[in-house]
Amino acid sequence: MRIEEMNWMDVEEYLQHDDRLMLVVGACEQHGYLSLLSDVKIPLALADAASKQTGVIVAPPMNFGSSPYFLTYPGTLSLKLSTLMDAMEDILRSAYGQGFKRFLVLNGHGGNSGLKIRLTELANQCSSLQVQWYAWWMAHSVEEVAIRHDLKPSHANWLEAFPFNIVADLPVGEKIPPHVPSDVIDAQRTREVYGDGSFGGRYRAPQETMAEIFDAALQDVLQLLKFQ
Amino acid sequence: MRIEEMNWMDVEEYLQHDDRLMLVVGACEQHGYLSLLSDVKIPLALADAASKQTGVIVAPPMNFGSSPYFLTYPGTLSLKLSTLMDAMEDILRSAYGQGFKRFLVLNGHGGNSGLKIRLTELANQCSSLQVQWYAWWMAHSVEEVAIRHDLKPSHANWLEAFPFNIVADLPVGEKIPPHVPSDVIDAQRTREVYGDGSFGGRYRAPQETMAEIFDAALQDVLQLLKFQ
Amino acid sequence: MRIEEMNWMDVEEYLQHDDRLMLVVGACEQHGYLSLLSDVKIPLALADAASKQTGVIVAPPMNFGSSPYFLTYPGTLSLKLSTLMDAMEDILRSAYGQGFKRFLVLNGHGGNSGLKIRLTELANQCSSLQVQWYAWWMAHSVEEVAIRHDLKPSHANWLEAFPFNIVADLPVGEKIPPHVPSDVIDAQRTREVYGDGSFGGRYRAPQETMAEIFDAALQDVLQLLKFQ
Amino acid sequence: MRIEEMNWMDVEEYLQHDDRLMLVVGACEQHGYLSLLSDVKIPLALADAASKQTGVIVAPPMNFGSSPYFLTYPGTLSLKLSTLMDAMEDILRSAYGQGFKRFLVLNGHGGNSGLKIRLTELANQCSSLQVQWYAWWMAHSVEEVAIRHDLKPSHANWLEAFPFNIVADLPVGEKIPPHVPSDVIDAQRTREVYGDGSFGGRYRAPQETMAEIFDAALQDVLQLLKFQ
Amino acid sequence: MRIEEMNWMDVEEYLQHDDRLMLVVGACEQHGYLSLLSDVKIPLALADAASKQTGVIVAPPMNFGSSPYFLTYPGTLSLKLSTLMDAMEDILRSAYGQGFKRFLVLNGHGGNSGLKIRLTELANQCSSLQVQWYAWWMAHSVEEVAIRHDLKPSHANWLEAFPFNIVADLPVGEKIPPHVPSDVIDAQRTREVYGDGSFGGRYRAPQETMAEIFDAALQDVLQLLKFQ
Amino acid sequence: MRIEEMNWMDVEEYLQHDDRLMLVVGACEQHGYLSLLSDVKIPLALADAASKQTGVIVAPPMNFGSSPYFLTYPGTLSLKLSTLMDAMEDILRSAYGQGFKRFLVLNGHGGNSGLKIRLTELANQCSSLQVQWYAWWMAHSVEEVAIRHDLKPSHANWLEAFPFNIVADLPVGEKIPPHVPSDVIDAQRTREVYGDGSFGGRYRAPQETMAEIFDAALQDVLQLLKFQ
């Protein structure tokens, strides 16, 4: 259940028997032909599905992440990493103060990884705080599905083309991954390099494959929610 | 249309003929018997309705605001005001850099008012930037509807009991507004003062009244979107 | 008594029998024909008068507030809101650490309202801390006097034309309030809109009216100093 | 003339023929038997005197400085150095944007020296900005007067016992300067070391000597206001 | 050549014909039996070697990185990630202002990866700025050497046991990698999990293997210094 | 012994019998004909020498300080003072959390003096924390040696021309100290004023004098390490 479907009395009751919370953080950034909010929608869908099975509640998503390299693609709305870290700290501390102790952060965007450092700093300060971090696209389980289907996972290619992210016709065929000159490139050059925004590979995969990917990630989430 | 239903090419095309963007900011905080996300859902509903009539696009909502006084109510997830200001600045600058010049900020939460100062600072720095700010519950148009129906608008009472915010049965009758000892009270005392979280008055109003309220606010939004 | 008329031994003695402190915060900003420091002088005069009757001491005023919209009017010296919040936090924490527990913040400037959020955050962190906030020009008591005399209170009009703020001849007659295009306007446009800086209405009121206004506010301050 | 005696039109007129501004920054901190605001009152008195002779205007004083070591002495209200730097930057940038180009910062407190670094950072960023810094108690001219009268200048001793700082009877005689264990001592230990707060030496000097001191510093200020 | 072996005239001369600079950033953190400064020493050794072949100069190393998880291991001196980002920004801006345009950041520590986001933000702001980022232990070239020798690279195992990092006898044999409960663990739990601090695998490798590793990384660095 | 020659077990063992740590902070800035890292090398050399006699360990140096005035001299890499304060706080807190209680900060650069304020703030917060601060070039002991040899100590003159700082031939003779127009000058003007970067006086002194200087400072350091 999402917090937005609850009032505070519901949450108070929940805290009588559980202290887990799912936090979703993603990005509002270019995803080629896919939804600009793909990086939020995927982890949120995972959170919803996991919530249905476990009853663990889901906080409203942080709809913005750190994507300075994509700022030349209209619709990309990026936070400084320091802002994002402050925001997630404020949110986590709010919930921690109310009795939440175990947090699963479902991250949908690579540029947010620095958040783990801040979360560790928090874990050092807040006794009994436990944090799990899940970046679905980096999971072994997801990689295995991709390998089995001979597909290369990458930003804004088939890997993220879940039905709920499709907002336009996707190109047929495959894009040759461009040469990337550096790990740190400014937004101007990034657009020159990536053109339509996909990092290359096939633009879509059969729905069954997507379902397999989703299910693989969901199993991970369910496992992580055990906090073992 | 919401940005999440678009890809970056759609936004680029939009910017060929328009430079307006609606930003929604609210709070995840106690609203008595109503949804913890009431302060986001209302301005977002207004934005959606205004978008349908004007085609102006809507950014993903900032789901968190500044509510330190409600932190004792479980489910309240509050940002420091400084964090919120930083986040909204980052978002606005991202869009401004892409060609958006006129922003309508639809605010759903009183604790966020300090944001106006930061927005003014930004307006001083960014040439051609125009910002409108709309706090629906403080609008004259909304007040008029309330007066006409002899209803007192207040936090978490009938005023916010739109259908989409109702997540539980609402009490019948009316709550006597509690005595508030100060303009600045800590979260512990706030809970003692407000009990169920409503600031008093009737808990609900007829759906027709709610529709009138919504429509009054919508007309304001439509007017503000003209940026005159 | 003001802290500047005391040495630390005097304050230590005071803390033996009292734990209240008045903090004055205002702005150094354009006030039309009136003193640039009007927003400090008014709450400071109130604090002095209340101190005389109660013995509660008065901290040196914070002479600067958040006024980004007036920066095109020479003499306006504005702090970022985040700077102002940090400064007031530092000051309050200093005094709290010495045994002050009850603070009355006398605010003279609308742009500082965001401070209340920071003060609430502090109240959440500091046990036994009590904060009262008084914005004299928004008080019901002051409004009543204005209504009784059929005067509209507004920025830099008669409302602030206390004798101690008059530094030049005031225009006779009345200014028609200009049309204000938005709640958030940059300093350039603000000056175009407001011209001489007054928000409209009569430029001055009889001294007896001003004395009534002052006394109404003073009674509020005296009441708030009871911290009930 | 102080800005508080002016309205914005006066300042605008001033800027037609001058671009100098005096900024006063001090501290609200223990000064033994002297006023807690000694560090503001001295440079402000110098600024007033220099203004009378030169017509250069004086901004409202920043009444707070960085004095963490004195926080155990009641009445000491200290800003973090980072807060103070931010505040002074905001103030200077406000004035600079209006046409002030030459600033004389009259500092009354040793703990504020880090400000010079921030002012240099600003000077690197703002073309044509000129900043002079004056710490009266460190001036050669003042030292000379002290030597001539065989007096040792120090914190809260005769050196600061100007008539306007005297708020209580001053002890007769001389205090032996205590042994100071370190350049960095916490507020608890500081109080143990310094007791009444004076750093030692005579508690007062004849009024003629004080007048000589004041005049020596004033001549420096007048010289610096030439910005040569 | 390191900047410390130069004076400013040397650097000015260098800028006549080159605009490249190597920045070394690492960590001061536990490395099992190895030097606490291993994460600095390795990229610095690479920088020195590359400098010898290319003449590109090397800035003094930033000796501290973000390692909150290791704070229970004495000698770990960790910066907040936000502090580290600020520091590296200040350093890069200093050099950029003097004419350096192409920077190779040699990073020795995984916890610093968030820096890439800040560097991208800078690249967006500074025209002609080019940044390369090299994390030697994640390089394909290094991985290949490890695979060829059937060694698993990991924190504080053989991979970092370069001669210059050896400060004690290294255990013979191999450590079984411990079960790691989460991607985000506090320092207390981290120490329970990792014991001696190594993440597992062999503690050392033959010197010839280490030389191969070093040379593989060096070739990468030389290639990156071409900024192609 | 330097921390870089130790592993964490060594430091843990050290903490069984000692709780002192030397922190070295300097600057990477122009020093005329001398090494750009002179301000680090001198206090580090002192720390090494004192460590040899006392066994007190030495943290890796912070190689960067606050030198905004020298940014026009290539090779000067300056931190904002606020960044430097944050970095040193993070480092000190890391060590304090591990059991270090007595810190000797060996500072090599005048622009870093604001650090003392932050260190005092820390001392107020961390019980049992003791901090000593040593700025060798301001020591009476050093001044005495200079006077005895009739030499004027100044930035980048003989005073810092220790053998380990000499990276080029030093001019013969003496430089006349330039007229300095202000305590706060921007980097452009600073270079015009200082030319080669030395503040004037002789460029070098006999090695025996330098040894005397070093020894005088070393005796101070040894004394301070007693924390009496």
Short mmCIF file of N, CA and C in Angstrom, two decimals, chain F residues 6-69:
data_model
loop_
_atom_site.label_atom_id
_atom_site.label_comp_id
_atom_site.label_asym_id
_atom_site.label_seq_id
_atom_site.Cartn_x
_atom_site.Cartn_y
_atom_site.Cartn_z
N MET F 6 51.29 3.12 8.42
CA MET F 6 50.64 2.22 9.37
C MET F 6 49.41 1.58 8.72
N ASN F 7 48.99 0.48 9.30
CA ASN F 7 47.67 -0.04 8.97
C ASN F 7 46.76 0.18 10.18
N TRP F 8 45.52 -0.17 10.03
CA TRP F 8 44.59 0.19 11.11
C TRP F 8 44.89 -0.53 12.41
N MET F 9 45.48 -1.75 12.31
CA MET F 9 45.81 -2.45 13.54
C MET F 9 46.88 -1.67 14.32
N ASP F 10 47.82 -1.11 13.58
CA ASP F 10 48.85 -0.29 14.24
C ASP F 10 48.23 0.89 14.98
N VAL F 11 47.26 1.52 14.34
CA VAL F 11 46.64 2.68 14.97
C VAL F 11 45.82 2.24 16.19
N GLU F 12 45.15 1.11 16.05
CA GLU F 12 44.39 0.60 17.20
C GLU F 12 45.29 0.35 18.40
N GLU F 13 46.43 -0.21 18.10
CA GLU F 13 47.40 -0.47 19.16
C GLU F 13 47.89 0.84 19.78
N TYR F 14 48.18 1.78 18.93
CA TYR F 14 48.64 3.10 19.40
C TYR F 14 47.63 3.72 20.36
N LEU F 15 46.36 3.56 20.02
CA LEU F 15 45.30 4.17 20.85
C LEU F 15 45.18 3.49 22.21
N GLN F 16 45.80 2.37 22.39
CA GLN F 16 45.83 1.73 23.71
C GLN F 16 46.60 2.59 24.71
N HIS F 17 47.57 3.32 24.20
CA HIS F 17 48.44 4.04 25.15
C HIS F 17 48.57 5.52 24.85
N ASP F 18 47.97 5.99 23.76
CA ASP F 18 48.09 7.41 23.46
C ASP F 18 46.82 7.87 22.76
N ASP F 19 46.51 9.17 22.88
CA ASP F 19 45.31 9.68 22.20
C ASP F 19 45.62 10.99 21.49
N ARG F 20 46.87 11.17 21.12
CA ARG F 20 47.27 12.39 20.44
C ARG F 20 47.42 12.18 18.93
N LEU F 21 47.11 13.21 18.19
CA LEU F 21 47.26 13.14 16.73
C LEU F 21 47.70 14.50 16.23
N MET F 22 48.63 14.50 15.30
CA MET F 22 49.03 15.75 14.65
C MET F 22 48.33 15.87 13.30
N LEU F 23 47.67 16.98 13.11
CA LEU F 23 47.02 17.28 11.83
C LEU F 23 47.78 18.40 11.15
N VAL F 24 48.14 18.19 9.92
CA VAL F 24 48.89 19.19 9.17
C VAL F 24 47.98 19.81 8.11
N VAL F 25 47.92 21.13 8.11
CA VAL F 25 47.14 21.81 7.08
C VAL F 25 47.96 22.98 6.55
N GLY F 26 47.94 23.14 5.26
CA GLY F 26 48.74 24.20 4.67
C GLY F 26 48.04 24.84 3.51
N ALA F 27 48.73 24.94 2.40
CA ALA F 27 48.15 25.53 1.21
C ALA F 27 48.96 25.08 0.02
N CYS F 28 48.34 25.07 -1.12
CA CYS F 28 49.05 24.90 -2.38
C CYS F 28 48.94 26.26 -3.06
N GLU F 29 49.94 27.06 -2.90
CA GLU F 29 49.85 28.45 -3.38
C GLU F 29 51.22 28.98 -3.73
N GLN F 30 51.23 30.03 -4.50
CA GLN F 30 52.50 30.64 -4.93
C GLN F 30 53.36 31.01 -3.72
N HIS F 31 54.61 30.68 -3.84
CA HIS F 31 55.59 31.09 -2.85
C HIS F 31 56.79 31.67 -3.55
N GLY F 32 56.54 32.54 -4.51
CA GLY F 32 57.65 33.14 -5.24
C GLY F 32 58.45 32.06 -5.92
N TYR F 33 59.74 32.03 -5.64
CA TYR F 33 60.63 31.07 -6.30
C TYR F 33 60.57 29.71 -5.63
N LEU F 34 59.90 29.63 -4.53
CA LEU F 34 59.89 28.40 -3.75
C LEU F 34 58.76 27.47 -4.18
N SER F 35 58.78 26.27 -3.64
CA SER F 35 57.78 25.26 -3.96
C SER F 35 56.36 25.75 -3.70
N LEU F 36 55.46 25.40 -4.60
CA LEU F 36 54.06 25.74 -4.41
C LEU F 36 53.47 25.06 -3.18
N LEU F 37 54.14 24.04 -2.68
CA LEU F 37 53.60 23.34 -1.52
C LEU F 37 54.36 23.70 -0.23
N SER F 38 55.06 24.81 -0.24
CA SER F 38 55.86 25.20 0.92
C SER F 38 55.06 25.19 2.22
N ASP F 39 53.83 25.65 2.16
CA ASP F 39 53.04 25.78 3.38
C ASP F 39 52.60 24.44 3.96
N VAL F 40 52.72 23.40 3.17
CA VAL F 40 52.48 22.05 3.70
C VAL F 40 53.79 21.43 4.15
N LYS F 41 54.81 21.64 3.35
CA LYS F 41 56.07 20.94 3.62
C LYS F 41 56.69 21.35 4.96
N ILE F 42 56.55 22.62 5.29
CA ILE F 42 57.17 23.06 6.55
C ILE F 42 56.48 22.43 7.77
N PRO F 43 55.16 22.59 7.93
CA PRO F 43 54.57 21.95 9.12
C PRO F 43 54.67 20.43 9.08
N LEU F 44 54.71 19.85 7.89
CA LEU F 44 54.86 18.40 7.82
C LEU F 44 56.25 17.97 8.28
N ALA F 45 57.24 18.75 7.91
CA ALA F 45 58.60 18.44 8.37
C ALA F 45 58.69 18.57 9.89
N LEU F 46 58.03 19.58 10.41
CA LEU F 46 58.01 19.74 11.88
C LEU F 46 57.31 18.55 12.53
N ALA F 47 56.20 18.15 11.95
CA ALA F 47 55.45 17.03 12.50
C ALA F 47 56.28 15.76 12.47
N ASP F 48 56.94 15.51 11.36
CA ASP F 48 57.77 14.32 11.25
C ASP F 48 58.87 14.33 12.31
N ALA F 49 59.50 15.48 12.46
CA ALA F 49 60.59 15.57 13.44
C ALA F 49 60.07 15.37 14.86
N ALA F 50 58.91 15.97 15.13
CA ALA F 50 58.35 15.82 16.48
C ALA F 50 57.87 14.39 16.70
N SER F 51 57.39 13.78 15.66
CA SER F 51 56.93 12.40 15.78
C SER F 51 58.09 11.47 16.11
N LYS F 52 59.22 11.73 15.49
CA LYS F 52 60.39 10.89 15.74
C LYS F 52 60.79 10.94 17.22
N GLN F 53 60.63 12.09 17.84
CA GLN F 53 61.04 12.21 19.24
C GLN F 53 59.97 11.76 20.22
N THR F 54 58.73 11.81 19.83
CA THR F 54 57.65 11.56 20.79
C THR F 54 56.81 10.34 20.45
N GLY F 55 56.88 9.89 19.22
CA GLY F 55 56.03 8.77 18.83
C GLY F 55 54.61 9.18 18.50
N VAL F 56 54.27 10.45 18.64
CA VAL F 56 52.91 10.88 18.29
C VAL F 56 52.73 10.78 16.77
N ILE F 57 51.61 10.23 16.35
CA ILE F 57 51.48 9.97 14.92
C ILE F 57 50.94 11.19 14.17
N VAL F 58 51.14 11.15 12.86
CA VAL F 58 50.86 12.28 11.99
C VAL F 58 49.86 11.85 10.91
N ALA F 59 48.75 12.57 10.83
CA ALA F 59 47.76 12.29 9.79
C ALA F 59 48.28 12.76 8.43
N PRO F 60 47.76 12.21 7.34
CA PRO F 60 48.15 12.73 6.04
C PRO F 60 47.82 14.21 5.96
N PRO F 61 48.66 15.00 5.32
CA PRO F 61 48.41 16.45 5.29
C PRO F 61 47.20 16.79 4.43
N MET F 62 46.51 17.84 4.84
CA MET F 62 45.53 18.48 3.97
C MET F 62 46.34 19.43 3.08
N ASN F 63 46.43 19.09 1.84
CA ASN F 63 47.36 19.79 0.95
C ASN F 63 46.84 21.11 0.41
N PHE F 64 45.61 21.50 0.80
CA PHE F 64 45.02 22.70 0.22
C PHE F 64 44.49 23.60 1.33
N GLY F 65 44.65 24.89 1.14
CA GLY F 65 44.14 25.86 2.10
C GLY F 65 43.41 26.97 1.37
N SER F 66 43.15 28.04 2.09
CA SER F 66 42.38 29.16 1.53
C SER F 66 43.30 30.28 1.07
N SER F 67 43.43 30.46 -0.22
CA SER F 67 44.35 31.46 -0.78
C SER F 67 43.72 32.20 -1.95
N PRO F 68 42.54 32.76 -1.78
CA PRO F 68 41.88 33.36 -2.94
C PRO F 68 42.67 34.50 -3.57
N TYR F 69 43.47 35.17 -2.76
CA TYR F 69 44.23 36.33 -3.27
C TYR F 69 45.34 35.93 -4.24
#
